[in-house]
Coordinates of C-alpha atoms and ligand atoms in Angstrom, one line a residue:
X1 CA 48.9 5.0 -16.5
X2 CA 47.2 3.6 -19.6
X3 CA 49.9 1.0 -20.0
X4 CA 49.4 0.0 -16.3
X5 CA 45.7 -0.5 -16.9
X6 CA 46.4 -2.7 -19.9
X7 CA 49.0 -4.7 -18.1
X8 CA 46.7 -5.4 -15.2
X9 CA 43.9 -6.4 -17.5
X10 CA 46.2 -8.7 -19.5
X11 CA 47.3 -10.4 -16.3
X12 CA 43.7 -10.8 -15.2
X13 CA 42.6 -12.3 -18.6
X14 CA 45.5 -14.7 -18.4
X15 CA 44.3 -16.0 -15.0
X16 CA 40.6 -16.0 -15.6
X17 CA 39.9 -16.8 -19.3
X18 CA 41.7 -20.2 -19.1
X19 CA 39.2 -21.1 -16.3
X20 CA 36.3 -19.9 -18.5
X21 CA 35.7 -17.0 -16.2
X22 CA 35.5 -13.3 -16.8
X23 CA 37.9 -10.8 -15.2
X24 CA 36.7 -8.5 -12.5
X25 CA 36.6 -5.6 -14.9
X26 CA 34.8 -7.5 -17.6
X27 CA 32.2 -8.5 -15.1
X28 CA 31.7 -4.9 -14.0
X29 CA 31.3 -3.7 -17.6
X30 CA 28.9 -6.5 -18.4
X31 CA 26.8 -5.6 -15.3
X32 CA 26.5 -1.8 -15.5
X33 CA 25.3 0.7 -18.1
X34 CA 27.8 1.2 -20.8
X35 CA 30.5 3.7 -19.9
X36 CA 29.1 4.5 -16.5
X37 CA 31.7 2.8 -14.3
X38 CA 33.8 5.3 -12.3
X39 CA 36.5 3.5 -10.4
X40 CA 37.8 4.9 -7.1
X41 CA 41.1 4.4 -5.2
X42 CA 42.5 2.3 -8.1
X43 CA 46.1 2.7 -7.0
X44 CA 45.5 2.7 -3.2
X45 CA 48.2 0.8 -1.3
X46 CA 50.7 0.7 -4.1
X47 CA 53.7 2.6 -5.5
X48 CA 52.9 3.6 -9.1
X49 CA 56.6 4.2 -9.8
X50 CA 57.2 0.5 -9.2
X51 CA 54.6 -0.6 -11.7
X52 CA 51.9 -1.2 -9.2
X53 CA 49.0 -2.9 -11.0
X54 CA 46.3 -2.6 -8.4
X55 CA 45.0 -4.5 -5.4
X56 CA 42.8 -7.6 -5.2
X57 CA 39.6 -5.6 -5.3
X58 CA 38.2 -3.0 -7.7
X59 CA 35.7 -0.5 -6.2
X60 CA 33.7 2.3 -7.7
X61 CA 30.3 3.7 -8.8
X62 CA 28.2 3.0 -11.8
X63 CA 24.6 3.1 -13.1
X64 CA 22.3 0.3 -13.8
X65 CA 19.3 1.3 -15.9
X66 CA 20.2 4.9 -15.0
X67 CA 20.3 4.3 -11.2
X68 CA 23.4 4.8 -9.2
X69 CA 25.0 1.7 -7.5
X70 CA 28.2 1.0 -5.6
X71 CA 30.3 -1.8 -7.0
X72 CA 32.8 -4.1 -5.4
X73 CA 34.6 -6.7 -7.6
X74 CA 37.3 -9.0 -6.3
X75 CA 40.2 -9.5 -8.8
X76 CA 41.3 -13.1 -8.5
X77 CA 44.4 -12.4 -10.6
X78 CA 45.9 -10.5 -7.7
X79 CA 46.9 -13.0 -5.1
X80 CA 43.7 -15.0 -5.6
X81 CA 41.4 -12.0 -4.9
X82 CA 42.3 -12.3 -1.3
X83 CA 41.5 -9.7 1.3
X84 CA 44.3 -7.9 3.0
X85 CA 44.5 -4.5 4.7
X86 CA 44.3 -2.5 1.5
X87 CA 41.4 -4.5 0.0
X88 CA 39.5 -4.3 3.3
X89 CA 39.9 -0.5 3.6
X90 CA 38.9 0.1 0.0
X91 CA 35.7 -2.0 0.5
X92 CA 34.9 -0.2 3.8
X93 CA 35.4 3.2 2.2
X94 CA 33.0 2.3 -0.6
X95 CA 30.5 0.9 1.8
X96 CA 30.6 4.1 3.8
X97 CA 30.0 6.2 0.7
X98 CA 27.1 3.9 -0.4
X99 CA 25.5 4.4 3.0
X100 CA 26.0 8.2 2.8
X101 CA 24.6 8.2 -0.7
X102 CA 21.8 5.8 0.1
X103 CA 22.5 3.6 -2.9
X104 CA 22.6 -0.2 -3.3
X105 CA 25.9 -2.2 -3.1
X106 CA 26.5 -5.0 -5.6
X107 CA 29.5 -7.2 -4.8
X108 CA 31.2 -9.6 -7.3
X109 CA 33.0 -12.1 -5.1
X110 CA 35.9 -14.3 -6.3
X111 CA 38.5 -14.8 -3.6
X112 CA 40.6 -17.1 -1.6
X113 CA 39.5 -15.3 1.6
X114 CA 41.7 -13.7 4.1
X115 CA 45.3 -13.2 2.8
X116 CA 47.2 -15.6 4.9
X117 CA 50.4 -13.6 4.8
X118 CA 48.7 -10.6 6.4
X119 CA 47.6 -12.7 9.3
X120 CA 45.1 -11.3 11.8
X121 CA 45.2 -7.9 10.2
X122 CA 43.3 -9.4 7.3
X123 CA 40.9 -11.1 9.7
X124 CA 40.2 -7.8 11.4
X125 CA 39.2 -6.3 8.1
X126 CA 36.6 -9.0 7.7
X127 CA 35.3 -8.2 11.1
X128 CA 34.9 -4.6 10.1
X129 CA 33.2 -5.6 6.8
X130 CA 30.7 -7.7 8.7
X131 CA 30.0 -4.8 11.0
X132 CA 29.5 -2.4 8.2
X133 CA 27.3 -4.8 6.2
X134 CA 25.2 -5.3 9.3
X135 CA 24.9 -1.5 9.7
X136 CA 23.9 -1.1 6.1
X137 CA 21.3 -3.9 6.4
X138 CA 17.8 -2.6 6.0
X139 CA 19.0 0.8 4.9
X140 CA 20.4 0.1 1.4
X141 CA 19.9 -3.1 -0.6
X142 CA 23.0 -5.3 -0.7
X143 CA 23.4 -8.0 -3.4
X144 CA 26.3 -10.5 -3.5
X145 CA 27.2 -12.3 -6.8
X146 CA 29.5 -15.3 -6.1
X147 CA 31.5 -16.0 -9.2
X148 CA 34.3 -18.0 -7.7
X149 CA 35.5 -19.4 -4.4
X150 CA 34.3 -17.9 -1.2
X151 CA 36.0 -19.6 1.7
X152 CA 36.5 -19.5 5.4
X153 CA 34.7 -16.9 7.5
X154 CA 34.6 -14.8 4.4
X155 CA 31.3 -16.4 3.5
X156 CA 29.6 -14.4 6.3
X157 CA 30.1 -11.2 4.3
X158 CA 27.7 -12.2 1.6
X159 CA 25.5 -14.2 4.0
X160 CA 24.8 -10.9 5.8
X161 CA 23.6 -9.2 2.6
X162 CA 20.1 -9.4 1.3
X163 CA 20.6 -11.6 -1.8
X164 CA 23.2 -14.1 -2.8
X165 CA 23.5 -15.2 -6.4
X166 CA 25.8 -18.1 -7.3
X167 CA 27.0 -19.3 -10.7
X168 CA 26.4 -23.0 -11.3
X169 CA 29.7 -24.6 -11.9
X170 CA 32.2 -22.0 -10.8
X171 CA 31.2 -20.7 -7.4
X172 CA 31.7 -22.3 -3.9
X173 CA 30.9 -21.2 -0.4
X174 CA 32.1 -23.0 2.7
X175 CA 33.4 -22.2 6.1
X176 CA 36.0 -24.9 6.0
X177 CA 37.2 -26.2 2.6
X178 CA 37.6 -29.8 1.5
X179 CA 41.3 -30.0 2.6
X180 CA 40.5 -28.8 6.1
X181 CA 37.5 -31.2 6.3
X182 CA 39.7 -34.1 5.3
X183 CA 42.4 -33.2 7.8
X184 CA 40.0 -32.7 10.7
X185 CA 37.3 -35.3 10.2
X186 CA 38.8 -37.6 7.6
X187 CA 35.8 -37.0 5.4
X188 CA 36.5 -36.8 1.7
X189 CA 34.2 -34.4 -0.1
X190 CA 34.3 -32.4 -3.3
X191 CA 33.9 -28.6 -3.3
X192 CA 30.6 -28.9 -5.1
X193 CA 29.2 -31.3 -2.5
X194 CA 30.5 -29.2 0.3
X195 CA 29.5 -25.8 -0.9
X196 CA 28.5 -25.7 -4.5
X197 CA 25.9 -23.5 -6.0
X198 CA 23.3 -26.3 -6.5
X199 CA 23.6 -27.3 -2.8
X200 CA 23.2 -23.7 -1.6
X201 CA 20.3 -23.0 -3.9
X202 CA 18.3 -26.1 -3.3
X203 CA 19.3 -27.4 0.2
X204 CA 20.8 -24.8 2.5
X205 CA 19.0 -21.7 1.2
X206 CA 22.2 -19.7 1.4
X207 CA 21.8 -18.7 -2.3
X208 CA 18.8 -16.9 -3.6
X209 CA 19.4 -17.7 -7.3
X210 CA 21.2 -20.5 -9.2
X211 CA 22.7 -18.9 -12.3
X212 CA 23.6 -20.9 -15.3
X213 CA 26.7 -18.8 -15.8
X214 CA 28.1 -15.3 -15.1
X215 CA 25.9 -13.6 -17.7
X216 CA 22.8 -15.2 -16.2
X217 CA 23.9 -14.1 -12.7
X218 CA 24.4 -10.5 -13.9
X219 CA 21.0 -10.5 -15.7
X220 CA 19.3 -11.7 -12.6
X221 CA 21.0 -9.0 -10.4
X222 CA 19.8 -6.3 -12.8
X223 CA 16.3 -7.6 -12.8
X224 CA 16.3 -7.9 -9.0
X225 CA 17.5 -4.4 -8.6
X226 CA 14.7 -3.0 -10.8
X227 CA 12.1 -4.0 -8.1
X228 CA 14.0 -2.4 -5.2
X229 CA 14.2 1.1 -4.1
X230 CA 17.8 2.5 -3.7
X231 CA 17.3 2.8 0.0
X232 CA 14.8 2.3 2.8
X233 CA 14.1 6.1 2.6
X234 CA 12.6 5.7 -0.8
X235 CA 9.2 4.3 -1.9
X236 CA 9.2 1.0 -3.9
X237 CA 9.9 1.7 -7.5
X238 CA 7.1 2.2 -10.0
X239 CA 7.4 1.2 -13.6
X240 CA 5.7 3.2 -16.4
X241 CA 2.6 1.1 -17.1
X242 CA 0.0 1.5 -19.9
X243 CA -3.2 -0.4 -19.2
X244 CA -2.8 -3.6 -21.1
X245 CA -5.7 -5.7 -22.4
X246 CA -3.5 -8.7 -22.5
X247 CA -2.7 -8.5 -18.8
X248 CA -6.4 -8.1 -18.0
X249 CA -7.5 -11.0 -20.2
X250 CA -4.8 -13.3 -18.8
X251 CA -5.8 -12.4 -15.3
X252 CA -9.5 -13.1 -16.1
X253 CA -8.6 -16.7 -16.9
X254 CA -7.0 -17.5 -13.6
X255 CA -9.9 -19.7 -12.4
X256 CA -9.0 -22.2 -15.1
X257 CA -5.7 -22.9 -13.4
X258 CA -7.0 -23.9 -10.0
X259 CA -8.9 -27.3 -9.8
X260 CA -12.1 -27.2 -7.8
X261 CA -11.1 -30.4 -6.1
X262 CA -8.9 -29.2 -3.3
X263 CA -6.9 -32.4 -3.3
X264 CA -5.7 -31.8 -6.8
X265 CA -2.4 -29.9 -7.1
X266 CA -1.7 -27.1 -9.6
X267 CA 1.2 -24.7 -10.2
X268 CA 0.8 -21.6 -8.2
X269 CA 3.6 -19.9 -10.2
X270 CA 1.3 -20.0 -13.2
X271 CA -1.5 -18.4 -11.1
X272 CA 0.9 -15.6 -10.1
X273 CA 2.1 -15.1 -13.7
X274 CA -1.5 -14.8 -14.8
X275 CA -2.2 -12.1 -12.3
X276 CA 0.9 -9.8 -12.5
X277 CA 1.9 -7.2 -15.1
X278 CA 3.2 -8.7 -18.3
X279 CA 3.2 -12.1 -16.7
X280 CA 6.7 -11.3 -15.2
X281 CA 7.6 -12.8 -11.9
X282 CA 11.1 -12.9 -10.5
X283 CA 11.4 -15.7 -8.0
X284 CA 13.6 -15.5 -5.0
X285 CA 15.0 -18.9 -3.7
X286 CA 13.0 -20.8 -6.3
X287 CA 14.7 -24.1 -5.5
X288 CA 14.8 -23.9 -1.8
X289 CA 11.6 -24.7 0.3
X290 CA 9.6 -24.8 -2.9
X291 CA 6.4 -25.4 -0.9
X292 CA 6.4 -21.6 -0.5
X293 CA 7.0 -19.2 -3.3
X294 CA 8.5 -15.8 -2.8
X295 CA 9.4 -13.2 -5.5
X296 CA 8.9 -9.8 -7.0
X297 CA 6.4 -8.6 -9.6
X298 CA 4.4 -5.5 -10.4
X299 CA 0.7 -4.5 -10.4
X300 CA 0.0 -1.6 -12.8
X301 CA 3.6 -0.7 -12.5
X302 CA 3.9 -0.9 -8.8
X303 CA 6.6 -3.2 -7.4
X304 CA 5.4 -5.8 -4.9
X305 CA 6.7 -8.8 -3.1
X306 CA 4.6 -12.0 -3.5
X307 CA 4.3 -14.8 -1.0
X308 CA 2.3 -17.9 -2.0
X309 CA 1.8 -21.6 -1.2
X310 CA 3.0 -23.9 -4.0
X311 CA 0.3 -26.5 -4.2
X312 CA 2.7 -28.7 -6.3
X313 CA 5.1 -29.2 -3.5
X314 CA 3.9 -30.9 -0.3
X315 CA 0.5 -29.3 -1.1
X316 CA 1.9 -25.9 0.0
X317 CA 2.2 -26.9 3.7
X318 CA 4.4 -24.7 5.9
X319 CA 7.6 -26.2 7.4
X320 CA 10.8 -24.9 9.0
X321 CA 12.5 -23.9 5.7
X322 CA 9.4 -22.4 4.2
X323 CA 8.8 -20.3 7.3
X324 CA 12.3 -18.9 7.3
X325 CA 12.2 -18.3 3.6
X326 CA 9.0 -16.4 3.8
X327 CA 9.9 -14.6 7.0
X328 CA 13.2 -13.2 5.6
X329 CA 11.4 -12.1 2.4
X330 CA 8.6 -10.3 4.2
X331 CA 11.1 -8.6 6.4
X332 CA 13.1 -7.5 3.4
X333 CA 10.0 -6.1 1.7
X334 CA 9.0 -4.3 4.9
X335 CA 12.4 -2.7 5.3
X336 CA 12.3 -1.4 1.7
X337 CA 8.7 -0.2 1.5
X338 CA 7.6 -2.9 -0.9
X339 CA 4.0 -4.0 -0.4
X340 CA 3.4 -7.7 0.2
X341 CA 0.7 -9.6 -1.7
X342 CA 0.0 -13.1 -0.2
X343 CA -1.8 -15.8 -2.1
X344 CA -3.0 -18.5 0.3
X345 CA -3.7 -22.1 -0.4
X346 CA -2.4 -23.9 2.7
X347 CA -3.5 -27.1 4.3
X348 CA -1.6 -26.3 7.5
X349 CA 1.8 -26.8 9.0
X350 CA 3.5 -30.1 8.1
X351 CA 2.9 -32.4 11.0
X352 CA 5.4 -34.9 12.5
X353 CA 8.4 -35.6 14.6
X354 CA 10.8 -34.5 11.9
X355 CA 9.4 -31.0 11.8
X356 CA 8.9 -30.6 15.6
X357 CA 12.5 -31.8 16.2
X358 CA 13.7 -29.4 13.5
X359 CA 12.3 -26.6 15.6
X360 CA 9.0 -25.7 13.8
X361 CA 8.0 -23.7 16.9
X362 CA 11.1 -21.6 17.0
X363 CA 11.6 -21.3 13.3
X364 CA 7.9 -21.0 12.4
X365 CA 7.7 -18.1 14.9
X366 CA 10.0 -16.1 12.6
X367 CA 7.3 -16.0 9.9
X368 CA 4.8 -14.7 12.5
X369 CA 7.1 -12.0 13.6
X370 CA 7.7 -10.9 10.0
X371 CA 4.0 -10.5 9.2
X372 CA 3.1 -9.1 12.6
X373 CA 5.7 -6.4 12.6
X374 CA 5.3 -5.5 8.9
X375 CA 4.1 -1.9 8.3
X376 CA 4.0 -2.0 4.5
X377 CA 0.7 -2.6 2.7
X378 CA -0.4 -6.2 3.1
X379 CA -3.0 -7.7 0.7
X380 CA -4.0 -11.3 1.1
X381 CA -6.2 -13.5 -1.2
X382 CA -7.3 -16.9 -0.1
X383 CA -7.4 -18.9 -3.3
X384 CA -8.6 -22.3 -2.1
X385 CA -7.6 -23.6 1.4
X386 CA -6.6 -21.8 4.6
X387 CA -6.5 -24.1 7.6
X388 CA -5.4 -23.6 11.1
X389 CA -2.4 -21.7 12.3
X390 CA -1.1 -21.6 8.8
X391 CA -4.2 -19.5 7.8
X392 CA -3.6 -17.1 10.6
X393 CA 0.1 -16.5 10.0
X394 CA -0.1 -16.1 6.3
X395 CA -1.0 -12.4 6.2
X396 CA -4.4 -12.7 7.9
X397 CA -6.2 -9.6 9.1
X398 CA -5.7 -10.8 12.6
X399 CA -2.0 -10.4 11.9
X400 CA -2.4 -6.8 10.7
X401 CA -3.0 -7.2 7.0
X402 CA -4.9 -4.3 5.3
X403 CA -7.2 -6.4 3.1
X404 CA -8.2 -10.1 3.0
X405 CA -10.4 -11.5 0.3
X406 CA -11.3 -15.1 -0.6
X407 CA -12.5 -16.9 -3.7
X408 CA -16.0 -18.4 -3.3
X409 CA -15.8 -22.0 -2.2
X410 CA -12.6 -21.3 -0.1
X411 CA -12.1 -23.8 2.6
X412 CA -11.3 -21.8 5.7
X413 CA -11.4 -23.6 9.1
X414 CA -9.4 -24.6 12.1
X415 CA -8.7 -28.0 10.6
X416 CA -10.0 -30.5 8.1
X417 CA -13.1 -32.5 8.7
X418 CA -11.4 -35.8 9.4
X419 CA -9.2 -34.4 12.2
X420 CA -12.0 -32.3 13.6
X421 CA -14.5 -35.2 13.9
X422 CA -11.9 -37.4 15.5
X423 CA -11.3 -34.8 18.2
X424 CA -14.8 -33.4 18.7
X425 CA -16.7 -36.6 18.5
X426 CA -14.2 -39.0 20.0
X427 CA -16.4 -40.1 22.9
X428 CA -19.5 -40.5 20.7
X429 CA -17.6 -42.6 18.1
X430 CA -16.1 -44.8 20.8
X431 CA -19.6 -45.4 22.2
X432 CA -21.0 -46.3 18.8
X433 CA -18.1 -48.8 18.4
X434 CA -18.9 -50.3 21.8
X435 CA -22.5 -50.6 20.8
X436 CA -21.6 -52.4 17.6
X437 CA -23.0 -49.6 15.3
X438 CA -21.6 -48.7 11.9
X439 CA -18.8 -46.2 13.0
X440 CA -17.6 -45.6 9.4
X441 CA -21.0 -44.4 8.3
X442 CA -21.4 -42.2 11.4
X443 CA -18.0 -40.7 10.9
X444 CA -18.7 -40.0 7.3
X445 CA -22.0 -38.3 8.2
X446 CA -20.3 -36.2 10.9
X447 CA -17.5 -35.2 8.5
X448 CA -20.0 -34.1 6.0
X449 CA -21.9 -32.0 8.6
X450 CA -18.6 -30.4 9.8
X451 CA -17.5 -29.8 6.2
X452 CA -20.8 -28.0 5.3
X453 CA -21.0 -26.1 8.5
X454 CA -17.5 -25.2 9.4
X455 CA -15.2 -25.5 6.3
X456 CA -16.2 -22.3 4.5
X457 CA -15.6 -18.6 4.5
X458 CA -18.8 -17.8 6.5
X459 CA -17.4 -17.4 10.0
X460 CA -14.4 -15.4 8.7
X461 CA -16.8 -13.0 6.9
X462 CA -19.0 -12.8 10.0
X463 CA -16.1 -11.9 12.4
X464 CA -14.7 -9.4 9.9
X465 CA -11.6 -11.5 9.2
X466 CA -12.5 -11.4 5.5
X467 CA -13.4 -8.2 3.7
X468 CA -15.4 -10.1 1.1
X469 CA -15.5 -12.9 -1.5
X470 CA -14.3 -12.1 -4.9
X471 CA -14.6 -14.2 -8.1
X472 CA -11.2 -15.3 -9.5
X473 CA -11.6 -12.9 -12.4
X474 CA -11.7 -10.0 -9.9
X475 CA -8.4 -11.0 -8.3
X476 CA -6.2 -8.7 -10.3
X477 CA -8.5 -5.7 -10.1
X478 CA -9.0 -6.2 -6.4
X479 CA -5.3 -6.4 -5.7
X480 CA -4.7 -3.3 -7.8
X481 CA -7.4 -1.3 -6.0
X482 CA -6.2 -2.5 -2.6
X483 CA -2.6 -1.4 -3.5
X484 CA -4.0 2.0 -4.6
X485 CA -5.9 2.4 -1.4
X486 CA -2.9 1.6 0.7
X487 CA -0.4 3.6 -1.2
X488 CA -0.4 6.4 1.4
X489 CA -0.2 3.9 4.3
X490 CA 2.1 5.3 6.9
X491 CA 2.4 3.3 10.1
X492 CA 5.7 4.1 11.8
X493 CA 7.8 1.1 12.7
X494 CA 8.5 0.8 16.4
X495 CA 12.0 1.7 17.2
X496 CA 13.6 -0.8 19.4
X497 CA 17.0 -0.2 20.9
X498 CA 17.7 -3.9 20.4
X499 CA 15.5 -6.3 18.5
X500 CA 14.9 -9.7 20.1
X501 CA 13.0 -11.0 17.1
X502 CA 13.5 -14.6 16.2
X503 CA 15.1 -14.0 12.8
Ligands
LIG601 C1 47.0 -15.9 0.3 C2 46.1 -17.1 -1.4 C3 45.0 -17.5 -0.6 C4 45.0 -17.0 0.7 C5 44.8 -18.3 -2.6 N1 45.9 -17.6 -2.6 N2 44.2 -18.2 -1.4 N3 47.1 -16.3 -0.9 N4 46.0 -16.2 1.1 N5 43.9 -17.3 1.5 C6 46.8 -17.4 -3.8 C7 47.5 -18.7 -4.2 O1 48.6 -18.9 -3.4 C8 47.8 -18.4 -5.6 O2 48.9 -17.5 -5.7 C9 46.6 -17.5 -6.1 O3 46.0 -17.0 -4.9 C10 45.6 -18.4 -6.8 O4 45.3 -19.5 -6.0 P1 45.3 -21.0 -6.6 O5 45.3 -21.9 -5.5 O6 46.4 -21.1 -7.6 O7 43.9 -21.0 -7.4 P2 42.8 -22.1 -7.5 O8 43.5 -23.4 -7.9 O9 41.8 -21.6 -8.4 O10 42.2 -22.3 -6.1 C11 41.6 -21.2 -5.5 C12 41.2 -21.6 -4.0 C13 42.5 -22.0 -3.2 C14 40.2 -22.6 -4.0 C15 40.6 -20.3 -3.4 O11 43.6 -21.1 -3.5 C16 42.3 -22.1 -1.8 O12 41.8 -23.1 -1.3 N6 42.8 -21.1 -1.0 C17 42.6 -21.1 0.4 C18 41.2 -20.9 0.8 C19 41.0 -20.7 2.3 O13 41.1 -21.7 3.0 N7 40.8 -19.5 2.7 C20 40.5 -19.3 4.1 C21 41.5 -18.2 4.5 S1 41.0 -17.8 6.2 P3 50.0 -17.6 -6.9 O14 51.0 -16.6 -6.4 O15 50.5 -19.0 -6.9 O16 49.2 -17.1 -8.1 C22 39.7 -16.8 6.0 C23 39.1 -16.4 7.2 C24 38.2 -15.2 7.1 O17 39.3 -16.5 5.0 C25 37.6 -15.0 8.5 C26 36.7 -13.9 8.6 C27 36.2 -13.8 10.0

């Protein structure tokens, strides 16, 4: 047996190392706690007497920071890590066990896709994997780490999981590869341009993290896992936390980061890093739809999801991609009992034909559904601007949030003064123009009046849409106390036989 193990690993090293890649087994050992990997079904599908070295996938259980996980690692050294009947049944068996045990599944994917020689039997296995992944969705976290090619319909396996991590220069995902593209459309394109990690991280949003290399990918997966419960039946994790004067003094300086002039941009990531424990914030989809920020952090040791507008990118406006990014993130947090803290500084939805034609109505609706149906604690802080529909959808009390607070001086209104005056005083301004009066001066006066009377938190406070105003220094303590108060929140999710939600 031992010699078979060694032979298999030597073969794997010969294939992988010359490409600068780790073997499947090396990847597993680099990912999990030392000595914790327990492989299962190693010799499934083979005849050991005939020197069977194993199938194209390694499956088993391990621990990461002491927590049990199920591991799938495709072995490219066996027929390109392709998926045949044996590989499919091993993966399905492990997924069933992970579902029974209520533990996360982490997959390391490096494969030529369906094994062509096995024909539709291999395709059928993919069908079953898609079904099983969908069944596990929302019950146990599923993380895919793409460390090589991922071609054909096989891309939908990882796409159905919660998080996709791709390595920068060595991973590719496409439904049809460059050769097929050339044959069918005549288009010549490289693998990187068709489905490289940069493309999927920054443009398509398929990938949630762009890793520099395999080590970085594994590090990220471990950090990500630390914020997630092992299943939807557990509470979000809590980290041991000692009250830390550094965290408190950093949080007290948060006002310095946000310019009073609401037209001046600033980095909302810095604001988040000032507010959370140890300044540690793990972004999800950092490069995609960067006008909205999503990620995990902790407040006094309690894991939370954070959604925020990034003032540096398009002033933090909402658009189709940002809506889908935030909606999927909020849905994930909701499925796994992770409270959502929303930091709002939003001038509105991005206007224009480009967005309307891209389906901002249909795709923006996803974000509404996500917040409206969330039953986890929702705590929202309006940092500077909250205008129009974007104000309401971003975790407002009207949408079911538990607490809404705003910093003094927050601009909260249906729309900005320029737009409002144009609509409300259109007739009056036309008349002034016809009479030869100074329209510019009149418009300016009306805008000032509207600004003073309507662009502030007063009406929101009066109708109970805001629980109060807090100074920036109070933000961290307020979030911590709101999270404490909502810790016991139990609002059963409605059980639908079939969901018709937009996402
Ligand atoms: C059988 C395959 C294979 C496949 C690769 N191999 N892909 N064998 N079925 N799909 C084998 C190769 O023949 C080779 O065997 C070994 O794996 C390594 O492959 P290489 O081509 O030498 O490696 P490399 O140059 O690194 O290129 C890797 C690759 C390329 C980019 C993945 O092999 C490739 O383009 N493969 C086809 C990808 C593809 O179109 N897949 C879609 C399949 S259909 P030897 O014996 O020479 O070492 C599909 C549909 C799923 O997946 C649908 C679900 C609904």
